[in-house]
CSV table of N, CA and C in Angstrom, one decimal:
chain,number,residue,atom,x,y,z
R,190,UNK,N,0.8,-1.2,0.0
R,190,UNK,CA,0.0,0.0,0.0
R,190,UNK,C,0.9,1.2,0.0
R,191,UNK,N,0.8,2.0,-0.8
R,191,UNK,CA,1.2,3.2,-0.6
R,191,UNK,C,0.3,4.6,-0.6
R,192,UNK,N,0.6,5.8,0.8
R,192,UNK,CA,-0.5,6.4,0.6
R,192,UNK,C,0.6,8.1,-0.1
R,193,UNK,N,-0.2,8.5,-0.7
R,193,UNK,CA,-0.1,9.9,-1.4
R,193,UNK,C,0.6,11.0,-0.2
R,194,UNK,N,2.0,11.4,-0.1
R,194,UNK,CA,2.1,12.3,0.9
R,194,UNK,C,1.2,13.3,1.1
R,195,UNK,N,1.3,13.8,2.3
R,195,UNK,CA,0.6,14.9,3.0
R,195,UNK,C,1.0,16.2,3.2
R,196,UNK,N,2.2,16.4,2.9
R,196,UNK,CA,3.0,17.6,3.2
R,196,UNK,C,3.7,17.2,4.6
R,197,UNK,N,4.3,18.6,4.7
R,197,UNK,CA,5.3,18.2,5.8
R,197,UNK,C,4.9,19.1,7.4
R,198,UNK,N,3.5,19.1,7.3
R,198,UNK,CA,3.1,19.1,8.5
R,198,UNK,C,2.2,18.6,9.1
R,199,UNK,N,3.0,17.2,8.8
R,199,UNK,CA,1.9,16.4,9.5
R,199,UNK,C,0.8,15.6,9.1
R,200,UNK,N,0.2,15.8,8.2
R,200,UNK,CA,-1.4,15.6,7.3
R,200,UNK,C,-2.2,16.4,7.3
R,201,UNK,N,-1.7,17.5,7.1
R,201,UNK,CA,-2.5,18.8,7.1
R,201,UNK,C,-3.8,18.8,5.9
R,202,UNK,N,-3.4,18.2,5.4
R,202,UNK,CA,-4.4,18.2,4.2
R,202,UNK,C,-5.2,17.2,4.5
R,203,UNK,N,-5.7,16.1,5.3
R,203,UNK,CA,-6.6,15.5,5.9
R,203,UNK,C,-7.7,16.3,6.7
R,204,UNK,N,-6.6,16.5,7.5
R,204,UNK,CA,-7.6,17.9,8.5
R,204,UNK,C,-8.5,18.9,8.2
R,205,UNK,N,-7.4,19.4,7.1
R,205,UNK,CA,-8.2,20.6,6.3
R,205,UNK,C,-9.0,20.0,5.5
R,206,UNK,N,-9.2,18.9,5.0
R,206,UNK,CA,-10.3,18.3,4.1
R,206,UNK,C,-11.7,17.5,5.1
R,207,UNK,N,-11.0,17.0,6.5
R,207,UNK,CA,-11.7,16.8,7.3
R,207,UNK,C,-12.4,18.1,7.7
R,208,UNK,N,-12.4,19.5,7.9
R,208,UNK,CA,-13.3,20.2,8.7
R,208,UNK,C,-13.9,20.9,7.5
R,209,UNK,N,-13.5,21.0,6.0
R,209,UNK,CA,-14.2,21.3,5.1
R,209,UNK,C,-15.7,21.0,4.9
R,210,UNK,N,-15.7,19.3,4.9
R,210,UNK,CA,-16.8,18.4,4.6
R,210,UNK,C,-17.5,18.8,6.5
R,211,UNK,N,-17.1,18.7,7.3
R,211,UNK,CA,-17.5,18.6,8.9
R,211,UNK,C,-18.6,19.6,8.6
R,212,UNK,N,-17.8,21.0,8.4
R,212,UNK,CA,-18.7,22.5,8.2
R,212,UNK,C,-19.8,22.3,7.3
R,213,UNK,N,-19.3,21.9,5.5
R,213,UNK,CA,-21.1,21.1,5.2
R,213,UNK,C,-21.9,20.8,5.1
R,214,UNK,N,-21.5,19.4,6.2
R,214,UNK,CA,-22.3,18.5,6.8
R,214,UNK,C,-22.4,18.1,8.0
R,215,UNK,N,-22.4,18.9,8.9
R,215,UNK,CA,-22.2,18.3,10.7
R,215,UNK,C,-22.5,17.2,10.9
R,216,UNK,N,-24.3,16.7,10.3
R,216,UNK,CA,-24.6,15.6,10.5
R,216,UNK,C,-24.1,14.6,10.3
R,217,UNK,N,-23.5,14.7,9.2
R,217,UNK,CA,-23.2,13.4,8.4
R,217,UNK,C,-21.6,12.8,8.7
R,218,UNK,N,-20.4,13.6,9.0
R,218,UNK,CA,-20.0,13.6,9.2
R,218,UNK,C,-19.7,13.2,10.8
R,219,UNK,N,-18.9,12.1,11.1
R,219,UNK,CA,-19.0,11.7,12.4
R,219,UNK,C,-18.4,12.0,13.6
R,220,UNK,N,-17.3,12.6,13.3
R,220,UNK,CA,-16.9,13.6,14.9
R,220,UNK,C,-15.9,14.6,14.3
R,221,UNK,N,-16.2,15.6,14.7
R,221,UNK,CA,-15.0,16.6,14.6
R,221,UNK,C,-13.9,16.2,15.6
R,222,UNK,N,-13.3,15.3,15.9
R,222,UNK,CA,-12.2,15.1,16.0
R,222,UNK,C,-11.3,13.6,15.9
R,223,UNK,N,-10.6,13.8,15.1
R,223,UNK,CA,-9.8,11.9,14.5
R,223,UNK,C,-10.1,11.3,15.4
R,224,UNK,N,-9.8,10.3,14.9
R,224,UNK,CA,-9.5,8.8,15.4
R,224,UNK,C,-8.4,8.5,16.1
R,225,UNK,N,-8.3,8.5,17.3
R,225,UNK,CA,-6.8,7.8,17.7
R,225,UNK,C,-6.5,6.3,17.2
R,226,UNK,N,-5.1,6.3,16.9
R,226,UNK,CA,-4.3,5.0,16.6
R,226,UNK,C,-4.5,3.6,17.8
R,227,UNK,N,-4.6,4.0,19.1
R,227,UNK,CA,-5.4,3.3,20.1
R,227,UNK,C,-7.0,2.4,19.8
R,228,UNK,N,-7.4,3.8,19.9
R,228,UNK,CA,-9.0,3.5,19.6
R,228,UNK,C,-8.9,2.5,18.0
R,229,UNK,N,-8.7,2.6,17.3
R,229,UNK,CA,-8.7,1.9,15.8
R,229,UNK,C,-8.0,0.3,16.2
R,230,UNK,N,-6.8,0.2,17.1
R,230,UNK,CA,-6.2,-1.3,17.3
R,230,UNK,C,-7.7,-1.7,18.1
R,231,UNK,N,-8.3,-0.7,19.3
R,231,UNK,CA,-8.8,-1.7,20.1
R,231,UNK,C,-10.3,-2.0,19.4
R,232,UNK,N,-10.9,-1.5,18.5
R,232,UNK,CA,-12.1,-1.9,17.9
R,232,UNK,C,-11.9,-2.6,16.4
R,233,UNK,N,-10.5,-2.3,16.0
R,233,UNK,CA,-10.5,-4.0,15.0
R,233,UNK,C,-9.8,-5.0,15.8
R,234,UNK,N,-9.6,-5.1,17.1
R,234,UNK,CA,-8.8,-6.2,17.3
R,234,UNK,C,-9.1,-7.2,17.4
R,235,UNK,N,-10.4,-7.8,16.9
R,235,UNK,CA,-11.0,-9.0,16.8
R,235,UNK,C,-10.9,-9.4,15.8
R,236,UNK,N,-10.9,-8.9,14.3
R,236,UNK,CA,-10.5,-9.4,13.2
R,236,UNK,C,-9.4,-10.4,12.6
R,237,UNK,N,-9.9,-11.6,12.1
R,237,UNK,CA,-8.6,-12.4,11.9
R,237,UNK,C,-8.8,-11.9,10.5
R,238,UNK,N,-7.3,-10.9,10.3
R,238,UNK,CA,-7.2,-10.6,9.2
R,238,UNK,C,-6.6,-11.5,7.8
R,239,UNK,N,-5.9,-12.7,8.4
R,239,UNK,CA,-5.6,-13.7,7.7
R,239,UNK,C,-6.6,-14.8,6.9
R,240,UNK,N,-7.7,-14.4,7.5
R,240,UNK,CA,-8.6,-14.9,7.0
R,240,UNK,C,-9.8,-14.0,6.0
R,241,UNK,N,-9.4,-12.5,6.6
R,241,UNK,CA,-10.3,-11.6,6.3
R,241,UNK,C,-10.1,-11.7,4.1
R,242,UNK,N,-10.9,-11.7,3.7
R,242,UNK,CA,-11.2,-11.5,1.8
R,242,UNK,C,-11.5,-10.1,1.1
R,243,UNK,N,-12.7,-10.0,2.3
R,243,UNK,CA,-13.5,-8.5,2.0
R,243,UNK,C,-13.9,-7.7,3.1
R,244,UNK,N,-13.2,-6.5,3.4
R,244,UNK,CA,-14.0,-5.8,4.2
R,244,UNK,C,-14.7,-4.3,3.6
R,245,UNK,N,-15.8,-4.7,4.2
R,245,UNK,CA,-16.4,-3.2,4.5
R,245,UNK,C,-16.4,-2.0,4.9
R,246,UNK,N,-16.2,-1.0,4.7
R,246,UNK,CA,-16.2,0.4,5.7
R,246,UNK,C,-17.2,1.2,5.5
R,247,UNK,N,-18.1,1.6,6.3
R,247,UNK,CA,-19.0,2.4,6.1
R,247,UNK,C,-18.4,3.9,6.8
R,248,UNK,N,-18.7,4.9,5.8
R,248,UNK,CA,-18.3,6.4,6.5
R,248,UNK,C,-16.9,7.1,6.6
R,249,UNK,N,-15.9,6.3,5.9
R,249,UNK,CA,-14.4,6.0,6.1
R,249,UNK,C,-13.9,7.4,6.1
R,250,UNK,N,-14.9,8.5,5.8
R,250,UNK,CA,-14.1,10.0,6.1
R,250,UNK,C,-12.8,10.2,5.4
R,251,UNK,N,-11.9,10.4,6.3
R,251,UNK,CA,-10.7,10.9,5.6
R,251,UNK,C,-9.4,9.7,5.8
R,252,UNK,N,-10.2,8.3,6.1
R,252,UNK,CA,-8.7,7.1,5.9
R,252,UNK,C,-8.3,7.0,7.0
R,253,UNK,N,-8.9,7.5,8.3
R,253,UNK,CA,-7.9,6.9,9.6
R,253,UNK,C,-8.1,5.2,9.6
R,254,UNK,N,-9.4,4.8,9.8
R,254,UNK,CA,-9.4,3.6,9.6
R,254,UNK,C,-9.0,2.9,8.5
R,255,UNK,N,-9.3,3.5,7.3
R,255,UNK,CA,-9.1,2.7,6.1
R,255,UNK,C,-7.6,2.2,5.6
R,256,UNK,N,-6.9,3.3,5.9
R,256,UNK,CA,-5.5,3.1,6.2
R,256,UNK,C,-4.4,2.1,7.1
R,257,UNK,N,-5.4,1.6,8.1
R,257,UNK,CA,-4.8,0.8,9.0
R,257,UNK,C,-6.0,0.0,8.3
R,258,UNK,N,-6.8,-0.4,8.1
R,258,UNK,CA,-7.4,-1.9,7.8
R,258,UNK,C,-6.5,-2.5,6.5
R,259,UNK,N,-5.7,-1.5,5.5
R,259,UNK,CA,-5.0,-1.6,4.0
R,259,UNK,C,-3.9,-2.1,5.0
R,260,UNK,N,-3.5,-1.8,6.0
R,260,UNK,CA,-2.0,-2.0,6.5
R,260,UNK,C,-2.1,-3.9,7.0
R,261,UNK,N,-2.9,-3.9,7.2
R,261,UNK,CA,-3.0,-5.2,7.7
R,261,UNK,C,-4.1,-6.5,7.0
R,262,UNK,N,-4.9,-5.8,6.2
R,262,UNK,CA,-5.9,-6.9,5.1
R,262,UNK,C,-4.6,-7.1,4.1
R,263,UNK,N,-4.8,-9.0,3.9
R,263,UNK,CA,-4.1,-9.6,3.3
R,263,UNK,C,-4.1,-9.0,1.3
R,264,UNK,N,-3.0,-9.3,1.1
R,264,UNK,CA,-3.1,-8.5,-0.5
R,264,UNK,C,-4.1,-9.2,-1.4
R,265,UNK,N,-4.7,-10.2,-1.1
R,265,UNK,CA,-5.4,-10.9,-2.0
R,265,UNK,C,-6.9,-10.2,-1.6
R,266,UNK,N,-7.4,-9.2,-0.8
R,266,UNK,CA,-8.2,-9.1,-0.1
R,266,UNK,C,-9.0,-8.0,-0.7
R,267,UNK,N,-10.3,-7.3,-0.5
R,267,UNK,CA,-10.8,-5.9,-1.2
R,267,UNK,C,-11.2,-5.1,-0.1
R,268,UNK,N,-11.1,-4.4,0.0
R,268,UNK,CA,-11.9,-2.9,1.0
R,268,UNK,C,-12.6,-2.3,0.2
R,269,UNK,N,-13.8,-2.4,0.9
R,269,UNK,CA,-14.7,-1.6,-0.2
R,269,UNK,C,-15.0,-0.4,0.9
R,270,UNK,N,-15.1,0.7,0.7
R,270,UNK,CA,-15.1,1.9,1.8
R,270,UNK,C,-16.5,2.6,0.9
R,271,UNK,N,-17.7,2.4,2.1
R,271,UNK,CA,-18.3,3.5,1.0
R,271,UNK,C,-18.7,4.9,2.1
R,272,UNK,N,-18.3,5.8,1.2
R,272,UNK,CA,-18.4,7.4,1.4
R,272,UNK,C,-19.5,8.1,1.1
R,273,UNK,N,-20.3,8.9,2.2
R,273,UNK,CA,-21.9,9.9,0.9
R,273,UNK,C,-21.3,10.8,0.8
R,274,UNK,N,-20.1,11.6,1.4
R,274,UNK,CA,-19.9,12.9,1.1
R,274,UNK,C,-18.6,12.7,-0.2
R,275,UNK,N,-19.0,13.8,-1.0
R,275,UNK,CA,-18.2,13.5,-2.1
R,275,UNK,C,-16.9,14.1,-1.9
R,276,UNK,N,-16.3,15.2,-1.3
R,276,UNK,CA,-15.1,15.6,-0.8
R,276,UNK,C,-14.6,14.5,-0.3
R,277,UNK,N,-14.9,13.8,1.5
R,277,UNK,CA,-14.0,12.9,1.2
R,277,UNK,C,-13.6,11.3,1.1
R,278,UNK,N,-15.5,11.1,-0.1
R,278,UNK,CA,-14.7,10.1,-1.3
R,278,UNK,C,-13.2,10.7,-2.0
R,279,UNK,N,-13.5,11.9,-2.5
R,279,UNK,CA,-12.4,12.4,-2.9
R,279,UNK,C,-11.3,12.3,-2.9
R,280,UNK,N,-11.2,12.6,-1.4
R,280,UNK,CA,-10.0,12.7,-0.6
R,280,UNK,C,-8.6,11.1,-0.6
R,281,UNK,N,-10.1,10.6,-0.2
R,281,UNK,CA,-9.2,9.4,-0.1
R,281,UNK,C,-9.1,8.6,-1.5
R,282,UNK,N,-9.9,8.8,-2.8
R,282,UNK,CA,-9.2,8.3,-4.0
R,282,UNK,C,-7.6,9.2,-4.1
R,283,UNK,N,-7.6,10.1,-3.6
R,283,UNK,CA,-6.5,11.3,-4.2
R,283,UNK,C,-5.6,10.9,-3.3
R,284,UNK,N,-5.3,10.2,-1.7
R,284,UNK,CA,-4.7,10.0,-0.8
R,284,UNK,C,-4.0,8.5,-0.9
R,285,UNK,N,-4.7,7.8,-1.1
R,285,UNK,CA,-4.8,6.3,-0.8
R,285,UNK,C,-4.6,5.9,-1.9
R,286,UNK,N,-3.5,4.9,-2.7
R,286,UNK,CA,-2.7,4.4,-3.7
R,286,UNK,C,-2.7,3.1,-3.9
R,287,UNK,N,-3.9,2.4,-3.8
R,287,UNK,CA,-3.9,0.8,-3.2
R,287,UNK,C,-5.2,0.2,-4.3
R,288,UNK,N,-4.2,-0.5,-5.0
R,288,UNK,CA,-5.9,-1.7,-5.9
R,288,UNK,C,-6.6,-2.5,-5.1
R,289,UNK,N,-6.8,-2.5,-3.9
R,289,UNK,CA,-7.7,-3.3,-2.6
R,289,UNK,C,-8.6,-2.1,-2.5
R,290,UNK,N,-8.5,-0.9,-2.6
R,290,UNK,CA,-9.2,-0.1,-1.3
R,290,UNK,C,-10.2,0.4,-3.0
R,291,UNK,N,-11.6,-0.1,-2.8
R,291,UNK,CA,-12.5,0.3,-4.1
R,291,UNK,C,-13.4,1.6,-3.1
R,292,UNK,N,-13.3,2.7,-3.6
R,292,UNK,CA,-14.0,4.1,-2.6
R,292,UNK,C,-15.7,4.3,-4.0
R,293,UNK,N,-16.4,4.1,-2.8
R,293,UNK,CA,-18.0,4.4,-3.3
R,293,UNK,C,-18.4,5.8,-3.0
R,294,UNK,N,-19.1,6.6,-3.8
R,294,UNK,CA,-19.6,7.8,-3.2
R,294,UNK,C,-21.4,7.6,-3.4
R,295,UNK,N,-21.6,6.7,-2.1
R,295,UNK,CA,-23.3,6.8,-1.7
R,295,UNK,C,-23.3,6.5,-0.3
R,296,UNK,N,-24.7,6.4,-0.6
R,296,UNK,CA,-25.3,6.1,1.2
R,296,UNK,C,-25.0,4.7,1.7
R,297,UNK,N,-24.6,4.5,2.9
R,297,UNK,CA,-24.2,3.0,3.2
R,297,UNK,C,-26.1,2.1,3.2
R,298,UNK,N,-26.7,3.5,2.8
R,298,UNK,CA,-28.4,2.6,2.8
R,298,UNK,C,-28.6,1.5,1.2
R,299,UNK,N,-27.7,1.9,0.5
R,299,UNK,CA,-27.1,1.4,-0.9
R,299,UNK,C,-26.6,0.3,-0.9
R,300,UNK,N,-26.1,-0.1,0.3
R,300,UNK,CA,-24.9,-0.9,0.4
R,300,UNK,C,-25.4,-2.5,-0.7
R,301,UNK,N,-26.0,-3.0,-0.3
R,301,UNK,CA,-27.2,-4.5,-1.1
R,301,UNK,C,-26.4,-4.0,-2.5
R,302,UNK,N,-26.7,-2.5,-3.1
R,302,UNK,CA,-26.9,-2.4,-4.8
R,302,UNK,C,-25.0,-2.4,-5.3
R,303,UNK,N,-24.2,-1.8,-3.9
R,303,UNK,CA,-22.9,-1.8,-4.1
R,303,UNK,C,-22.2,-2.8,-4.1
R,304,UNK,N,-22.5,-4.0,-3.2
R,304,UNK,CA,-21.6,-5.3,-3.0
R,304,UNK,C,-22.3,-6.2,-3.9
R,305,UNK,N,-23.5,-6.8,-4.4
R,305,UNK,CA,-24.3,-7.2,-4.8
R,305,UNK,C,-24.6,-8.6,-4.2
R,306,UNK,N,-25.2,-9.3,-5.2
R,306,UNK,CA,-26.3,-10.5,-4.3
R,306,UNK,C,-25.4,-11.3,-3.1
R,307,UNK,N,-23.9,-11.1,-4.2
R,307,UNK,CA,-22.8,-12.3,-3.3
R,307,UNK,C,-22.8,-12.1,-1.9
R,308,UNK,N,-23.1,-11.0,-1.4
R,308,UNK,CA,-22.8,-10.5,-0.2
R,308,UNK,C,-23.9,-10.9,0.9
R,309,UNK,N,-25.1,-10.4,-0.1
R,309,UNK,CA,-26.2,-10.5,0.6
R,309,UNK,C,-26.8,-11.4,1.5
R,310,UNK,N,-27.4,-11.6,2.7
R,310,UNK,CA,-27.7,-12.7,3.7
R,310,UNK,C,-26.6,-13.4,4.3
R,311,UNK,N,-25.4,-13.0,4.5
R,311,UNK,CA,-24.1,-13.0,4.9
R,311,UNK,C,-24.0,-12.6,6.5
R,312,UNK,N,-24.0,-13.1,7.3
R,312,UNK,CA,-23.5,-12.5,8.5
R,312,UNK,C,-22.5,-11.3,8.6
R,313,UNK,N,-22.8,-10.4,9.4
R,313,UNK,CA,-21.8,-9.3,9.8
R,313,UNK,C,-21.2,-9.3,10.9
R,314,UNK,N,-20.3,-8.8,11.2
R,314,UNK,CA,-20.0,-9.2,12.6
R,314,UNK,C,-19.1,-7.9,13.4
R,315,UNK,N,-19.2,-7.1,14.4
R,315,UNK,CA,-18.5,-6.5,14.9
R,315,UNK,C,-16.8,-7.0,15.2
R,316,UNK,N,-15.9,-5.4,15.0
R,316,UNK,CA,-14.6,-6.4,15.0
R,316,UNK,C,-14.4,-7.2,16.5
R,317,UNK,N,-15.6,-7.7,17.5
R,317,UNK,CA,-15.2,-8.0,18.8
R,317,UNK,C,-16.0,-9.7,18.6
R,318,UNK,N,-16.5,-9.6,17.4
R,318,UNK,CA,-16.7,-10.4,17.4
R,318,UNK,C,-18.4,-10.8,17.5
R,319,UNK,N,-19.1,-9.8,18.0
R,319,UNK,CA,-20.6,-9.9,18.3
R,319,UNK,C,-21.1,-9.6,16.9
R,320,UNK,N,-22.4,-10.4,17.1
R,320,UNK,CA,-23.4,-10.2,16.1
R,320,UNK,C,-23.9,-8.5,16.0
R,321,UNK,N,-23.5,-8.1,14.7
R,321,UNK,CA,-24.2,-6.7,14.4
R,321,UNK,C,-25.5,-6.7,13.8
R,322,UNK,N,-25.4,-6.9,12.6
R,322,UNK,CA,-26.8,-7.1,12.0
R,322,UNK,C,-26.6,-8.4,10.6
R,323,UNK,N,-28.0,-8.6,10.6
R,323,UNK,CA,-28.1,-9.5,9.0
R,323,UNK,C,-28.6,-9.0,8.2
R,324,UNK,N,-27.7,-8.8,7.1
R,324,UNK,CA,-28.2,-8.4,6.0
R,324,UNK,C,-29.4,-8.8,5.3
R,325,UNK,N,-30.5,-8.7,5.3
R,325,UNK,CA,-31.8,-9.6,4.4
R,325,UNK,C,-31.5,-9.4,3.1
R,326,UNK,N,-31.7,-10.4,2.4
R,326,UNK,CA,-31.4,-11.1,1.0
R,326,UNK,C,-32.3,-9.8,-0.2
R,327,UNK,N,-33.6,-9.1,0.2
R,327,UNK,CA,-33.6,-8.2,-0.4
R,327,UNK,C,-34.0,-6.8,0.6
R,328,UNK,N,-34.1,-5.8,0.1
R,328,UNK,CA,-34.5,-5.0,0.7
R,328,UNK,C,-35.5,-4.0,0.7
């Protein structure tokens, strides 16, 4: 994986793409403030990523997670990340340098029309390992 530098202060161009889309869309957007590197190991750390094929991201914003799921999903593997705000779909087609990471610009309520039938009625599972939800076969 290789990601698109950021400049040399830091990721400044995250942030500033991060509070662009925030101001937009307050709603939609899910916290004005990152992700710690902590928080991201301790809510995928149930993932066997050796096993993992396909993951999902719903809301991936500006790649905190998406970035550490590419660092560790096996190369044979896909990340599908889907994004509604189109800045940062953007962002992270323009950031993120990886033929695994496929970036969608819709609603994760789309998701059935994005992955298609293969996916469908598939268990999902929180990275802790608990049952999240079942996808029903249509919707």
């Amino acid at each position: 994986m290789a990601s698109t530098p950021q400049g040399g202060n830091g990721g400044s161009t995250h942030w500033t793409t991060f509070l662009k889309e925030f101001a937009k869309a307050p709603l939609s957007v899910g916290s004005p403030i990152a992700t710690s590197t902590g928080t991201i190991e301790r809510q995928l750390e149930g993932v066997d990523w050796a096993k993992t094929r396909l993951f999902v991201e719903y809301g991936p914003g500006t790649g905190e997670f998406t970035r550490y799921i590419l660092a560790h999903l096996p190369r044979d593997a896909k990340l599908i990340a889907i994004e509604s705000e189109d800045g940062l779909a953007d962002h992270l087609r323009r950031t993120i340098d990886d033929p695994r990471l496929i970036v969608h610009t819709e609603s994760a309520l789309k998701a059935q029309a994005i992955l298609g039938e293969d996916v469908a009625g598939r268990r999902w599972r929180r990275p802790t390992g608990q049952e999240l939800w079942r996808m029903p076969r249509t919707f």
